[in-house]
Amino acid sequence: MAEQKCNAQQERFVDEYMEDFNGKQAAIRAGYSARSAGPMASKLLTLPHIQAALKARRDKAAAKFELSRDAVLDEYAKMAFADPRNFFREDGTLKRVTELDERTAAALAHFEVLEEFAGSGEDRMQVGYTTKIKWADKKAALDSICRVMGWNQDKLQHDASNPLLELLKQIGGSGFKPVGAGQPERDDQ
């Protein structure tokens, strides 16, 4: 069986999807009806040839920027396991950015130096400065590591197109109720 290729509109959808990963908006920008863009995007994203085209685009981008799962995990790890004490010298003063080791510098999210002045006009003079730092969000980095590693898959995902789930929905009026099928449980039963 010959592998199916994307038509022009599907190619445009793939291009648009790679811009912001918003399926509905990508479908609209690719010329699909705004009314049916959401369901159409869902359908397109399940088609093997669309998935293959998206994978090819992701692989091309990864090769261009020399990205790998290991490199991404390494950067997340630098943020997730950053030790705030590494931003300071032993005497408690803040290190300059050039003094930070590679792992600590990778966790630096924001650095700002504010000069402080007193007086005005010719009497104006610098009296000090304030340095502000902000390091990366550890929880977000840890969550990202879990997502990349697949460690956050603690909930079973139910696919509405699953024939067994559809059958269970049809017999929902009986005493047998599928758990986790989107129907809230009631205590009065």
mmCIF file of N, CA and C in Angstrom, residues 90-169:
data_model
loop_
_atom_site.group_PDB
_atom_site.id
_atom_site.type_symbol
_atom_site.label_atom_id
_atom_site.label_comp_id
_atom_site.label_asym_id
_atom_site.label_seq_id
_atom_site.Cartn_x
_atom_site.Cartn_y
_atom_site.Cartn_z
ATOM 1 N N GLU A 90 31.308 33.407 49.458
ATOM 2 C CA GLU A 90 31.285 32.942 50.855
ATOM 3 C C GLU A 90 30.932 34.051 51.832
ATOM 4 N N ASP A 91 31.283 35.308 51.494
ATOM 5 C CA ASP A 91 30.981 36.424 52.399
ATOM 6 C C ASP A 91 29.540 36.924 52.252
ATOM 7 N N GLY A 92 28.751 36.273 51.382
ATOM 8 C CA GLY A 92 27.342 36.636 51.213
ATOM 9 C C GLY A 92 27.075 37.649 50.121
ATOM 10 N N THR A 93 28.110 38.164 49.481
ATOM 11 C CA THR A 93 27.898 39.130 48.398
ATOM 12 C C THR A 93 27.571 38.385 47.104
ATOM 13 N N LEU A 94 26.781 39.040 46.294
ATOM 14 C CA LEU A 94 26.340 38.454 45.032
ATOM 15 C C LEU A 94 27.489 38.382 44.035
ATOM 16 N N LYS A 95 27.626 37.249 43.391
ATOM 17 C CA LYS A 95 28.650 37.097 42.348
ATOM 18 C C LYS A 95 28.233 37.873 41.108
ATOM 19 N N ARG A 96 29.223 38.289 40.332
ATOM 20 C CA ARG A 96 28.940 38.866 39.020
ATOM 21 C C ARG A 96 28.587 37.725 38.076
ATOM 22 N N VAL A 97 27.867 38.038 37.010
ATOM 23 C CA VAL A 97 27.458 37.010 36.057
ATOM 24 C C VAL A 97 28.667 36.263 35.522
ATOM 25 N N THR A 98 29.760 36.956 35.289
ATOM 26 C CA THR A 98 30.963 36.312 34.757
ATOM 27 C C THR A 98 31.607 35.349 35.749
ATOM 28 N N GLU A 99 31.233 35.428 37.015
ATOM 29 C CA GLU A 99 31.786 34.536 38.036
ATOM 30 C C GLU A 99 30.978 33.253 38.207
ATOM 31 N N LEU A 100 29.803 33.183 37.610
ATOM 32 C CA LEU A 100 28.928 32.027 37.783
ATOM 33 C C LEU A 100 29.445 30.836 36.970
ATOM 34 N N ASP A 101 29.372 29.650 37.573
ATOM 35 C CA ASP A 101 29.722 28.453 36.814
ATOM 36 C C ASP A 101 28.612 28.189 35.783
ATOM 37 N N GLU A 102 28.883 27.288 34.844
ATOM 38 C CA GLU A 102 27.953 27.037 33.735
ATOM 39 C C GLU A 102 26.565 26.602 34.218
ATOM 40 N N ARG A 103 26.509 25.702 35.182
ATOM 41 C CA ARG A 103 25.220 25.190 35.672
ATOM 42 C C ARG A 103 24.413 26.299 36.353
ATOM 43 N N THR A 104 25.077 27.117 37.153
ATOM 44 C CA THR A 104 24.380 28.199 37.848
ATOM 45 C C THR A 104 23.921 29.260 36.855
ATOM 46 N N ALA A 105 24.778 29.607 35.907
ATOM 47 C CA ALA A 105 24.408 30.610 34.899
ATOM 48 C C ALA A 105 23.217 30.140 34.072
ATOM 49 N N ALA A 106 23.125 28.845 33.800
ATOM 50 C CA ALA A 106 22.000 28.315 33.024
ATOM 51 C C ALA A 106 20.680 28.473 33.774
ATOM 52 N N ALA A 107 20.736 28.546 35.092
ATOM 53 C CA ALA A 107 19.528 28.683 35.903
ATOM 54 C C ALA A 107 19.130 30.145 36.111
ATOM 55 N N LEU A 108 19.960 31.076 35.670
ATOM 56 C CA LEU A 108 19.681 32.497 35.831
ATOM 57 C C LEU A 108 18.595 32.922 34.851
ATOM 58 N N ALA A 109 17.471 33.388 35.375
ATOM 59 C CA ALA A 109 16.352 33.788 34.519
ATOM 60 C C ALA A 109 16.329 35.293 34.287
ATOM 61 N N HIS A 110 16.830 36.077 35.254
ATOM 62 C CA HIS A 110 16.770 37.536 35.137
ATOM 63 C C HIS A 110 17.875 38.137 35.983
ATOM 64 N N PHE A 111 18.530 39.156 35.455
ATOM 65 C CA PHE A 111 19.591 39.856 36.161
ATOM 66 C C PHE A 111 19.405 41.331 35.882
ATOM 67 N N GLU A 112 19.372 42.146 36.939
ATOM 68 C CA GLU A 112 19.122 43.573 36.756
ATOM 69 C C GLU A 112 19.964 44.356 37.752
ATOM 70 N N VAL A 113 20.611 45.417 37.284
ATOM 71 C CA VAL A 113 21.379 46.291 38.154
ATOM 72 C C VAL A 113 20.760 47.679 38.058
ATOM 73 N N LEU A 114 20.379 48.211 39.209
ATOM 74 C CA LEU A 114 19.795 49.552 39.267
ATOM 75 C C LEU A 114 20.786 50.481 39.951
ATOM 76 N N GLU A 115 21.152 51.569 39.269
ATOM 77 C CA GLU A 115 22.051 52.543 39.874
ATOM 78 C C GLU A 115 21.218 53.483 40.735
ATOM 79 N N GLU A 116 21.737 53.826 41.902
ATOM 80 C CA GLU A 116 21.025 54.707 42.823
ATOM 81 C C GLU A 116 21.786 56.024 42.928
ATOM 82 N N PHE A 117 21.033 57.133 42.825
ATOM 83 C CA PHE A 117 21.619 58.462 42.859
ATOM 84 C C PHE A 117 20.966 59.287 43.947
ATOM 85 N N ALA A 118 21.725 60.249 44.456
ATOM 86 C CA ALA A 118 21.196 61.215 45.417
ATOM 87 C C ALA A 118 21.486 62.607 44.867
ATOM 88 N N GLY A 119 20.655 63.562 45.251
ATOM 89 C CA GLY A 119 20.851 64.935 44.802
ATOM 90 C C GLY A 119 20.254 65.154 43.437
ATOM 91 N N SER A 120 20.455 66.387 42.946
ATOM 92 C CA SER A 120 19.947 66.741 41.621
ATOM 93 C C SER A 120 20.894 67.726 40.969
ATOM 94 N N GLY A 121 20.752 67.841 39.664
ATOM 95 C CA GLY A 121 21.604 68.760 38.912
ATOM 96 C C GLY A 121 23.059 68.417 39.052
ATOM 97 N N GLU A 122 23.881 69.483 39.309
ATOM 98 C CA GLU A 122 25.322 69.274 39.454
ATOM 99 C C GLU A 122 25.672 68.522 40.733
ATOM 100 N N ASP A 123 24.761 68.537 41.712
ATOM 101 C CA ASP A 123 25.013 67.852 42.986
ATOM 102 C C ASP A 123 24.623 66.375 42.947
ATOM 103 N N ARG A 124 24.113 65.930 41.818
ATOM 104 C CA ARG A 124 23.678 64.529 41.700
ATOM 105 C C ARG A 124 24.896 63.618 41.647
ATOM 106 N N MET A 125 24.869 62.574 42.478
ATOM 107 C CA MET A 125 25.979 61.637 42.474
ATOM 108 C C MET A 125 25.473 60.223 42.777
ATOM 109 N N GLN A 126 26.195 59.255 42.238
ATOM 110 C CA GLN A 126 25.814 57.865 42.473
ATOM 111 C C GLN A 126 26.184 57.497 43.901
ATOM 112 N N VAL A 127 25.202 56.903 44.610
ATOM 113 C CA VAL A 127 25.439 56.531 46.001
ATOM 114 C C VAL A 127 25.417 55.018 46.197
ATOM 115 N N GLY A 128 25.100 54.294 45.142
ATOM 116 C CA GLY A 128 25.079 52.839 45.261
ATOM 117 C C GLY A 128 24.354 52.204 44.098
ATOM 118 N N TYR A 129 24.111 50.944 44.260
ATOM 119 C CA TYR A 129 23.352 50.222 43.242
ATOM 120 C C TYR A 129 22.658 49.045 43.896
ATOM 121 N N THR A 130 21.601 48.614 43.253
ATOM 122 C CA THR A 130 20.846 47.450 43.710
ATOM 123 C C THR A 130 20.904 46.415 42.607
ATOM 124 N N THR A 131 21.233 45.199 42.966
ATOM 125 C CA THR A 131 21.283 44.116 41.997
ATOM 126 C C THR A 131 20.158 43.143 42.308
ATOM 127 N N LYS A 132 19.413 42.804 41.300
ATOM 128 C CA LYS A 132 18.321 41.844 41.455
ATOM 129 C C LYS A 132 18.593 40.649 40.564
ATOM 130 N N ILE A 133 18.367 39.466 41.124
ATOM 131 C CA ILE A 133 18.475 38.254 40.320
ATOM 132 C C ILE A 133 17.209 37.434 40.512
ATOM 133 N N LYS A 134 16.933 36.646 39.519
ATOM 134 C CA LYS A 134 15.821 35.699 39.606
ATOM 135 C C LYS A 134 16.299 34.433 38.920
ATOM 136 N N TRP A 135 16.147 33.315 39.586
ATOM 137 C CA TRP A 135 16.541 32.065 38.958
ATOM 138 C C TRP A 135 15.318 31.332 38.451
ATOM 139 N N ALA A 136 15.549 30.374 37.613
ATOM 140 C CA ALA A 136 14.482 29.647 36.922
ATOM 141 C C ALA A 136 13.525 28.994 37.914
ATOM 142 N N ASP A 137 12.304 28.823 37.475
ATOM 143 C CA ASP A 137 11.259 28.184 38.258
ATOM 144 C C ASP A 137 11.559 26.693 38.371
ATOM 145 N N LYS A 138 11.953 26.267 39.559
ATOM 146 C CA LYS A 138 12.340 24.869 39.767
ATOM 147 C C LYS A 138 11.188 23.909 39.507
ATOM 148 N N LYS A 139 9.993 24.257 39.980
ATOM 149 C CA LYS A 139 8.848 23.369 39.797
ATOM 150 C C LYS A 139 8.531 23.192 38.314
ATOM 151 N N ALA A 140 8.551 24.294 37.566
ATOM 152 C CA ALA A 140 8.277 24.196 36.133
ATOM 153 C C ALA A 140 9.327 23.322 35.447
ATOM 154 N N ALA A 141 10.584 23.475 35.853
ATOM 155 C CA ALA A 141 11.649 22.662 35.253
ATOM 156 C C ALA A 141 11.461 21.193 35.608
ATOM 157 N N LEU A 142 11.112 20.918 36.857
ATOM 158 C CA LEU A 142 10.880 19.526 37.264
ATOM 159 C C LEU A 142 9.675 18.945 36.539
ATOM 160 N N ASP A 143 8.601 19.750 36.402
ATOM 161 C CA ASP A 143 7.428 19.295 35.655
ATOM 162 C C ASP A 143 7.799 18.985 34.211
ATOM 163 N N SER A 144 8.651 19.811 33.634
ATOM 164 C CA SER A 144 9.069 19.590 32.244
ATOM 165 C C SER A 144 9.896 18.310 32.120
ATOM 166 N N ILE A 145 10.754 18.056 33.089
ATOM 167 C CA ILE A 145 11.530 16.807 33.079
ATOM 168 C C ILE A 145 10.571 15.621 33.125
ATOM 169 N N CYS A 146 9.588 15.694 34.018
ATOM 170 C CA CYS A 146 8.613 14.602 34.129
ATOM 171 C C CYS A 146 7.852 14.402 32.832
ATOM 172 N N ARG A 147 7.491 15.503 32.175
ATOM 173 C CA ARG A 147 6.740 15.410 30.913
ATOM 174 C C ARG A 147 7.600 14.771 29.822
ATOM 175 N N VAL A 148 8.850 15.219 29.709
ATOM 176 C CA VAL A 148 9.748 14.672 28.691
ATOM 177 C C VAL A 148 10.014 13.192 28.936
ATOM 178 N N MET A 149 10.136 12.818 30.209
ATOM 179 C CA MET A 149 10.442 11.428 30.553
ATOM 180 C C MET A 149 9.203 10.540 30.582
ATOM 181 N N GLY A 150 8.027 11.165 30.504
ATOM 182 C CA GLY A 150 6.789 10.382 30.546
ATOM 183 C C GLY A 150 6.412 9.949 31.946
ATOM 184 N N TRP A 151 6.965 10.619 32.943
ATOM 185 C CA TRP A 151 6.710 10.249 34.328
ATOM 186 C C TRP A 151 5.415 10.834 34.874
ATOM 187 N N ASN A 152 4.741 11.686 34.107
ATOM 188 C CA ASN A 152 3.502 12.299 34.595
ATOM 189 C C ASN A 152 2.266 11.630 33.992
ATOM 190 N N GLN A 153 2.412 10.440 33.509
ATOM 191 C CA GLN A 153 1.303 9.716 32.887
ATOM 192 C C GLN A 153 0.565 8.882 33.920
ATOM 193 N N ASP A 154 0.246 9.494 35.077
ATOM 194 C CA ASP A 154 -0.383 8.739 36.145
ATOM 195 C C ASP A 154 -1.878 8.546 35.947
ATOM 196 N N LYS A 155 -2.460 9.251 35.012
ATOM 197 C CA LYS A 155 -3.886 9.093 34.744
ATOM 198 C C LYS A 155 -4.071 8.439 33.380
ATOM 199 N N LEU A 156 -4.915 7.465 33.324
ATOM 200 C CA LEU A 156 -5.209 6.769 32.073
ATOM 201 C C LEU A 156 -5.998 7.705 31.174
ATOM 202 N N GLN A 157 -5.558 7.867 29.964
ATOM 203 C CA GLN A 157 -6.254 8.719 29.006
ATOM 204 C C GLN A 157 -7.320 7.896 28.300
ATOM 205 N N HIS A 158 -8.544 8.395 28.278
ATOM 206 C CA HIS A 158 -9.640 7.701 27.611
ATOM 207 C C HIS A 158 -9.851 8.303 26.232
ATOM 208 N N ASP A 159 -9.883 7.477 25.257
ATOM 209 C CA ASP A 159 -10.093 7.900 23.881
ATOM 210 C C ASP A 159 -11.560 7.686 23.546
ATOM 211 N N ALA A 160 -12.247 8.799 23.189
ATOM 212 C CA ALA A 160 -13.681 8.714 22.909
ATOM 213 C C ALA A 160 -13.978 7.808 21.726
ATOM 214 N N SER A 161 -12.994 7.570 20.854
ATOM 215 C CA SER A 161 -13.243 6.706 19.693
ATOM 216 C C SER A 161 -13.002 5.233 20.027
ATOM 217 N N ASN A 162 -12.682 4.924 21.263
ATOM 218 C CA ASN A 162 -12.460 3.556 21.692
ATOM 219 C C ASN A 162 -13.785 2.795 21.629
ATOM 220 N N PRO A 163 -13.881 1.725 20.856
ATOM 221 C CA PRO A 163 -15.149 1.004 20.709
ATOM 222 C C PRO A 163 -15.694 0.470 22.038
ATOM 223 N N LEU A 164 -14.816 0.016 22.915
ATOM 224 C CA LEU A 164 -15.274 -0.486 24.204
ATOM 225 C C LEU A 164 -15.909 0.636 25.022
ATOM 226 N N LEU A 165 -15.269 1.800 25.016
ATOM 227 C CA LEU A 165 -15.812 2.943 25.748
ATOM 228 C C LEU A 165 -17.161 3.367 25.161
ATOM 229 N N GLU A 166 -17.273 3.334 23.837
ATOM 230 C CA GLU A 166 -18.550 3.674 23.195
ATOM 231 C C GLU A 166 -19.647 2.690 23.606
ATOM 232 N N LEU A 167 -19.316 1.407 23.659
ATOM 233 C CA LEU A 167 -20.283 0.400 24.092
ATOM 234 C C LEU A 167 -20.707 0.659 25.533
ATOM 235 N N LEU A 168 -19.737 0.973 26.375
ATOM 236 C CA LEU A 168 -20.053 1.250 27.774
ATOM 237 C C LEU A 168 -20.969 2.471 27.910
ATOM 238 N N LYS A 169 -20.761 3.463 27.070
ATOM 239 C CA LYS A 169 -21.636 4.637 27.099
ATOM 240 C C LYS A 169 -23.060 4.259 26.692
#
